PDB file of C-alpha atoms in Angstrom:
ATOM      1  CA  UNK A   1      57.951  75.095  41.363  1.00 48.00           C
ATOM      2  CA  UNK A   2      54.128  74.557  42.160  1.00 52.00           C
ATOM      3  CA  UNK A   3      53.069  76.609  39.101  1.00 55.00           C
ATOM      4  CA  UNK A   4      55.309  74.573  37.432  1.00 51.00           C
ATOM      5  CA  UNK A   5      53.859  71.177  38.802  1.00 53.00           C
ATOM      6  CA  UNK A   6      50.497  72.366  38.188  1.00 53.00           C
ATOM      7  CA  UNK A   7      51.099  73.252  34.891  1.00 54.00           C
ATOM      8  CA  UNK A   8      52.789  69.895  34.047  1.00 49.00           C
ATOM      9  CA  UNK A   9      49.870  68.252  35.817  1.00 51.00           C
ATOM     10  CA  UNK A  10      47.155  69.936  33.400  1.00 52.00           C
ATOM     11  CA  UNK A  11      49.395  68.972  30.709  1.00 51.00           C
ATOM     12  CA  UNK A  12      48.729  64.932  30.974  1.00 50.00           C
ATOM     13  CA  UNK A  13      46.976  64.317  28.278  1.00 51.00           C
ATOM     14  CA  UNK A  14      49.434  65.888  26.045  1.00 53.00           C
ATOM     15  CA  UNK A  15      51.998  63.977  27.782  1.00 51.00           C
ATOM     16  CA  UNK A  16      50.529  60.675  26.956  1.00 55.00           C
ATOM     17  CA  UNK A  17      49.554  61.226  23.224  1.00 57.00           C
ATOM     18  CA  UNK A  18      53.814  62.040  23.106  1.00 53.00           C
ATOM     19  CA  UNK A  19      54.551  59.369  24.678  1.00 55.00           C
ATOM     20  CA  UNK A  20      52.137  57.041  22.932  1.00 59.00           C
ATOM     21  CA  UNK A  21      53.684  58.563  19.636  1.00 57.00           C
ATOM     22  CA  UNK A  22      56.805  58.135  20.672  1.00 55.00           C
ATOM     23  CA  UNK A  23      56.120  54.636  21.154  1.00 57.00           C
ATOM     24  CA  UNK A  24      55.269  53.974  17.982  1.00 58.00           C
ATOM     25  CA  UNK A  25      58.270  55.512  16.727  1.00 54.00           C
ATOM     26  CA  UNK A  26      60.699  53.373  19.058  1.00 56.00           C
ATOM     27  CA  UNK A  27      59.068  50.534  17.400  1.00 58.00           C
ATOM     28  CA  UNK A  28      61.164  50.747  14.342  1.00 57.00           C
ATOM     29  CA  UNK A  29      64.355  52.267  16.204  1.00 60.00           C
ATOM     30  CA  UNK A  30      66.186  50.454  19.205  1.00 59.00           C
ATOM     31  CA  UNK A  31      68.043  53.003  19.624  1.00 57.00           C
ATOM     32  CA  UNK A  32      65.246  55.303  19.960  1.00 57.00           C
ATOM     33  CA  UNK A  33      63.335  53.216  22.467  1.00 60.00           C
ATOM     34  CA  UNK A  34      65.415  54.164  25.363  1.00 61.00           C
ATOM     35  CA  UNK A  35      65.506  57.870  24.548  1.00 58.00           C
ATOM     36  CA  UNK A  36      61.407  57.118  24.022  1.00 59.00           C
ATOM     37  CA  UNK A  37      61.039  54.930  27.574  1.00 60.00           C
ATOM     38  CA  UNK A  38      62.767  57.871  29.219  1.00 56.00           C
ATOM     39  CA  UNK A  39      60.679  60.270  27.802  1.00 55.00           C
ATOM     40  CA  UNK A  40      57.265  58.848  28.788  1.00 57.00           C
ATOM     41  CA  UNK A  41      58.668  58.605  32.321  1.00 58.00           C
ATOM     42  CA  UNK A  42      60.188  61.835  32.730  1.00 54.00           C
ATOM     43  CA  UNK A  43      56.662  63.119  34.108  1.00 54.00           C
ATOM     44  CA  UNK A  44      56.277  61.080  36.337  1.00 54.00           C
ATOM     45  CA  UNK A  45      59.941  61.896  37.574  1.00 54.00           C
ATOM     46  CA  UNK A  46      59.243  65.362  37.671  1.00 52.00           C
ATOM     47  CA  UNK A  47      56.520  65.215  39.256  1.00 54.00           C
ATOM     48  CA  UNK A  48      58.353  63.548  42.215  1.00 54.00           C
ATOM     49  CA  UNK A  49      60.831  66.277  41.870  1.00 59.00           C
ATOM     50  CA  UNK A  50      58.077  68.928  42.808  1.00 60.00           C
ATOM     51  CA  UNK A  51      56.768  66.882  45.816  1.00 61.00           C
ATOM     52  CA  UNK A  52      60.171  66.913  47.333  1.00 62.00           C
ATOM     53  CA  UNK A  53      60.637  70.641  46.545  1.00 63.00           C
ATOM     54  CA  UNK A  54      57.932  71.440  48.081  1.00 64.00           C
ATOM     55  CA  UNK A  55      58.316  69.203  51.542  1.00 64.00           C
ATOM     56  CA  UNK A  56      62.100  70.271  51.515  1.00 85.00           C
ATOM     57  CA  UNK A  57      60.469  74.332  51.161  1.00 88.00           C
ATOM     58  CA  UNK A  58      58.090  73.578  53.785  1.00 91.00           C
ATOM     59  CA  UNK A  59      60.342  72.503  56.097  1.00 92.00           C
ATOM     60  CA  UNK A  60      62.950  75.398  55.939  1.00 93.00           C
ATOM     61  CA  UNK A  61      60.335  77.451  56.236  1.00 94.00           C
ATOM     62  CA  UNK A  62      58.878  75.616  59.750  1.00 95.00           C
ATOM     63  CA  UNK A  63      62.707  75.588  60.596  1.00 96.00           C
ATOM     64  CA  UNK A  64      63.106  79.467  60.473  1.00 95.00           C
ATOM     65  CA  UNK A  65      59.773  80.162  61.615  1.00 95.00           C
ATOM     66  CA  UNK A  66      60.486  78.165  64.975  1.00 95.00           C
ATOM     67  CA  UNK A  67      64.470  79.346  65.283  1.00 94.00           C
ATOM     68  CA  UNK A  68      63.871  83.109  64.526  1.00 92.00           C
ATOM     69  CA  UNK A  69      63.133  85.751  66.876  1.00 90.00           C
ATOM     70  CA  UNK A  70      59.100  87.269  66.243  1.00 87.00           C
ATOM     71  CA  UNK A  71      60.732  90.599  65.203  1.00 84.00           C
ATOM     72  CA  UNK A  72      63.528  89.330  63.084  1.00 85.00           C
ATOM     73  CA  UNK A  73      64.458  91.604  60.102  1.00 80.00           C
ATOM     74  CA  UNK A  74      67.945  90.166  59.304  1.00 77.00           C
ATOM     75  CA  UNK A  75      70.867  90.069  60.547  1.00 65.00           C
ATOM     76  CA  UNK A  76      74.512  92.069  58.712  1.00 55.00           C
ATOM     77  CA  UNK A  77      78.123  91.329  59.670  1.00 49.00           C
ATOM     78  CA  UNK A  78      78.127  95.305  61.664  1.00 51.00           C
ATOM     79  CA  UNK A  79      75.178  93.721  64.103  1.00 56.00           C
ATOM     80  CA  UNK A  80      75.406  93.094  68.290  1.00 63.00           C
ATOM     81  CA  UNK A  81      76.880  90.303  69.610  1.00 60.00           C
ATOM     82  CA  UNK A  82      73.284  88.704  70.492  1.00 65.00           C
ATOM     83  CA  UNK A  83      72.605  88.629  66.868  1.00 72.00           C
ATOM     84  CA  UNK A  84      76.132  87.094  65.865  1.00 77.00           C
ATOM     85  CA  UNK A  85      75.197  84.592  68.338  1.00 83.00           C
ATOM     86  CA  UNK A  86      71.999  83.636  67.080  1.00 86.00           C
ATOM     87  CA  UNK A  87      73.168  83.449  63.300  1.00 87.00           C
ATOM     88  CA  UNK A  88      76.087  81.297  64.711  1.00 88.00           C
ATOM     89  CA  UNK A  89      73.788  79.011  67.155  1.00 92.00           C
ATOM     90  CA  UNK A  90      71.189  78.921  63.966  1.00 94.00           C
ATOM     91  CA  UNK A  91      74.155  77.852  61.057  1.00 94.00           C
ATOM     92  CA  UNK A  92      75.233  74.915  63.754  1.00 95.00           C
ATOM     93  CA  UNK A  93      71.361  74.018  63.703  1.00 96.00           C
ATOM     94  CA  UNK A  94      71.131  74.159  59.544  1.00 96.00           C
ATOM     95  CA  UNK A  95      74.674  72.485  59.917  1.00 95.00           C
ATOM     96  CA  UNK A  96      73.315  69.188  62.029  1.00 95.00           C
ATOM     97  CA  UNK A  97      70.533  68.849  59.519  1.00 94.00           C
ATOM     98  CA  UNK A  98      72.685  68.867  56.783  1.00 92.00           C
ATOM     99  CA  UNK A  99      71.688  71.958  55.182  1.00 93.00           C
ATOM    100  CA  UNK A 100      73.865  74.060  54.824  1.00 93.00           C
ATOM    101  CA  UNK A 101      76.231  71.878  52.017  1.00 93.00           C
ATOM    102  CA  UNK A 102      73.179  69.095  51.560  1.00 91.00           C
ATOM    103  CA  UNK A 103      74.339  69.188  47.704  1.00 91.00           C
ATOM    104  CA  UNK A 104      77.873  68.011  48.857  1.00 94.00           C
ATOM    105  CA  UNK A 105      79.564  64.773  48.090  1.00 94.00           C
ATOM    106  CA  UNK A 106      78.661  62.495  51.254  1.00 94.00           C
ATOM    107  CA  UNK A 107      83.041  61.895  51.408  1.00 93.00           C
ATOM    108  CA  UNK A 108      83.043  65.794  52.407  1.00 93.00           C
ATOM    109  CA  UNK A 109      79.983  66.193  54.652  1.00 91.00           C
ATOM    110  CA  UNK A 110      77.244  66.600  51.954  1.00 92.00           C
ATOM    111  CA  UNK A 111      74.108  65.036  51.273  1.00 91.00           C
ATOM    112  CA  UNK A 112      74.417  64.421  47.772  1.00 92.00           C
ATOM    113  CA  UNK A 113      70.908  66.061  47.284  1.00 89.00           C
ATOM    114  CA  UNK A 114      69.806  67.506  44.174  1.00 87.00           C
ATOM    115  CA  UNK A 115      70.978  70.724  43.291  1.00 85.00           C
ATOM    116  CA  UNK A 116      66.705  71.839  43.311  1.00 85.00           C
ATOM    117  CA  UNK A 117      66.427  70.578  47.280  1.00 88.00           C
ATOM    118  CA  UNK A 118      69.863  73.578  47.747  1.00 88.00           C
ATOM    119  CA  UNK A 119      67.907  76.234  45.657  1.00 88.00           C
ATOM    120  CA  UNK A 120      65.198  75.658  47.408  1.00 90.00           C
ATOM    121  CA  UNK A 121      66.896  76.289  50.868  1.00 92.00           C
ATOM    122  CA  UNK A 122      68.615  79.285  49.396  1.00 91.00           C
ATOM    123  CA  UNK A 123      65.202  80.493  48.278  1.00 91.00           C
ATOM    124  CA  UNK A 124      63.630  80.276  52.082  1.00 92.00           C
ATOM    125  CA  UNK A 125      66.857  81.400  53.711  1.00 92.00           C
ATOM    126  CA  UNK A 126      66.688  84.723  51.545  1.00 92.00           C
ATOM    127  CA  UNK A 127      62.865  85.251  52.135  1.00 92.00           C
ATOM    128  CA  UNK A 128      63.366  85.091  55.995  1.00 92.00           C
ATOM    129  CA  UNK A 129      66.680  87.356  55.406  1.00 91.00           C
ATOM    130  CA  UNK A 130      68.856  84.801  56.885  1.00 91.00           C
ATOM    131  CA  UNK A 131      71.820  84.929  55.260  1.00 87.00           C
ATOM    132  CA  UNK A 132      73.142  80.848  56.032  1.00 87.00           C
ATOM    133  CA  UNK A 133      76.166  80.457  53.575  1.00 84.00           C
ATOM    134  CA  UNK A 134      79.289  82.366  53.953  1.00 85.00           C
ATOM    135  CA  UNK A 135      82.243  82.219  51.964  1.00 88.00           C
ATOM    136  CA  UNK A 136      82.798  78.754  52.994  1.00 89.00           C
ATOM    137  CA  UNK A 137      79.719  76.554  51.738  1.00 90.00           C
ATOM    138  CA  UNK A 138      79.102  79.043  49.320  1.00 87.00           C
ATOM    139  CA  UNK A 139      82.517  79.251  47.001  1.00 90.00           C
ATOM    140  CA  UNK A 140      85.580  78.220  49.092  1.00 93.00           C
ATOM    141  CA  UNK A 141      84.253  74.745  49.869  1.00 93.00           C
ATOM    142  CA  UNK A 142      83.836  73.719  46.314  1.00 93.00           C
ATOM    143  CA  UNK A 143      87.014  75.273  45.286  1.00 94.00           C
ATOM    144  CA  UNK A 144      88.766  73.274  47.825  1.00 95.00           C
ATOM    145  CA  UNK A 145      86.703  70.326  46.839  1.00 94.00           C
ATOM    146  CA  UNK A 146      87.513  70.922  43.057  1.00 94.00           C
ATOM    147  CA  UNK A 147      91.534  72.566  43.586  1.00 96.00           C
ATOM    148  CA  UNK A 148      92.569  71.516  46.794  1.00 96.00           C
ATOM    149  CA  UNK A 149      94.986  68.758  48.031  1.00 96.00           C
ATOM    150  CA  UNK A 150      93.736  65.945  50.103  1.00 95.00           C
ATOM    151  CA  UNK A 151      95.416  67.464  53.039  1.00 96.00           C
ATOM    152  CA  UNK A 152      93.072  70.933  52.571  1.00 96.00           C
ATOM    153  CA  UNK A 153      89.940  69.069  51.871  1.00 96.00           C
ATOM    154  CA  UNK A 154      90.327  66.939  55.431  1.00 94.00           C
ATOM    155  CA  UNK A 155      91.496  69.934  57.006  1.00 95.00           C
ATOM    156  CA  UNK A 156      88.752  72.691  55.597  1.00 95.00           C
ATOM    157  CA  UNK A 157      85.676  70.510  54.375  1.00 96.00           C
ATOM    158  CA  UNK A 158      83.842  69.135  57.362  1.00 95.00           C
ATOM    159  CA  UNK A 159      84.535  72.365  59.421  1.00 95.00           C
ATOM    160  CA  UNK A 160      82.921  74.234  56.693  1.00 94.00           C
ATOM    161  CA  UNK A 161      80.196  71.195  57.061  1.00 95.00           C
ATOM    162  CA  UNK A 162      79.781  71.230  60.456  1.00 95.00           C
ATOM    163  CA  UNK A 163      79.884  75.235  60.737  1.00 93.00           C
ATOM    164  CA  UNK A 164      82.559  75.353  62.950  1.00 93.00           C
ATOM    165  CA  UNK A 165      84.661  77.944  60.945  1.00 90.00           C
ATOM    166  CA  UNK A 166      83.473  80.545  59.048  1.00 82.00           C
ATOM    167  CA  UNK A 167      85.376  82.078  56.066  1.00 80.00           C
ATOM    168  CA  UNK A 168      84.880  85.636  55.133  1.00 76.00           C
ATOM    169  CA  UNK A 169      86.274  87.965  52.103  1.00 77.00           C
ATOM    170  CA  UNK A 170      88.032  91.422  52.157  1.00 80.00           C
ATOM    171  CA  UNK A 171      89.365  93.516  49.751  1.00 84.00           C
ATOM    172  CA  UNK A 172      91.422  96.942  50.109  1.00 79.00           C
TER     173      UNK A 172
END
């Protein structure tokens, strides 16, 4: 995302000649000049984008470099007990910020964040090789949220929130 910003930076003056074209090309369409207005201001949008990314990344990353042991390698479901209880003590953590479904609807314990500001926490998560969604925030949840009655979503979507159940697949 930051070669991306810089790139787009570098770009400006080739951003404003469009946009100053497409000025003068709204000029003669109305229904152009929106489509133009949006256009010169898209920039400026993305650019605000990237400095979020990158604040969002930054913090994940302080986050697992103050909750993870020194020697941490990551952790699989066959591990000790200690380490179950550190992933679990570390998803309630991510789960109280409001990480671990931040692109959720508010209604079912989401931020309503971009969809960038969850890639960018799944990035982090898999660099320090903590695995932080399960079955639950990653597929179940938004099944239930898309499928489910009213009487699953209040009973399944803010435990799957709030990490206090954890949802896990087999097959035979």
């Amino acid at each position: 995302v930051a070669d991306l910003c810089q790139q787009v930076a570098r770009s400006a003056t080739s951003w404003q000649r469009f946009a100053n074209s497409c000025q003068r090309f709204a000029a003669s369409c109305q229904r152009c000049a929106a489509s133009c207005q949006w256009l010169a201001t898209s920039r400026q949008r993305f650019a605000i984008c990237c400095q979020r990314s990158a604040t969002s990344r930054q913090e994940v990353r302080d986050f697992y470099r103050r909750e993870l042991p020194a020697d941490w390698y990551g952790g699989s479901w066959d591990e000790s007990a200690r380490t179950g209880e550190l992933t679990g003590s570390i998803k309630k953590k991510l789960a109280n910020l409001g990480w671990l479904t931040m692109a959720w609807p508010k209604e079912y314990g989401g931020q309503e964040a971009p969809l960038t500001r969850q890639v960018v926490f799944a990035e982090e998560s898999a660099y320090f090789r903590f695995n932080a969604r399960d079955a639950g925030t990653g597929y179940l949840g938004i099944a239930i949220m898309q499928h489910g009655t009213e009487q699953q979503k209040q009973r399944f979507l803010g435990p799957i929130a709030r990490a206090e159940i954890d949802f896990h697949q087999g097959f035979s």
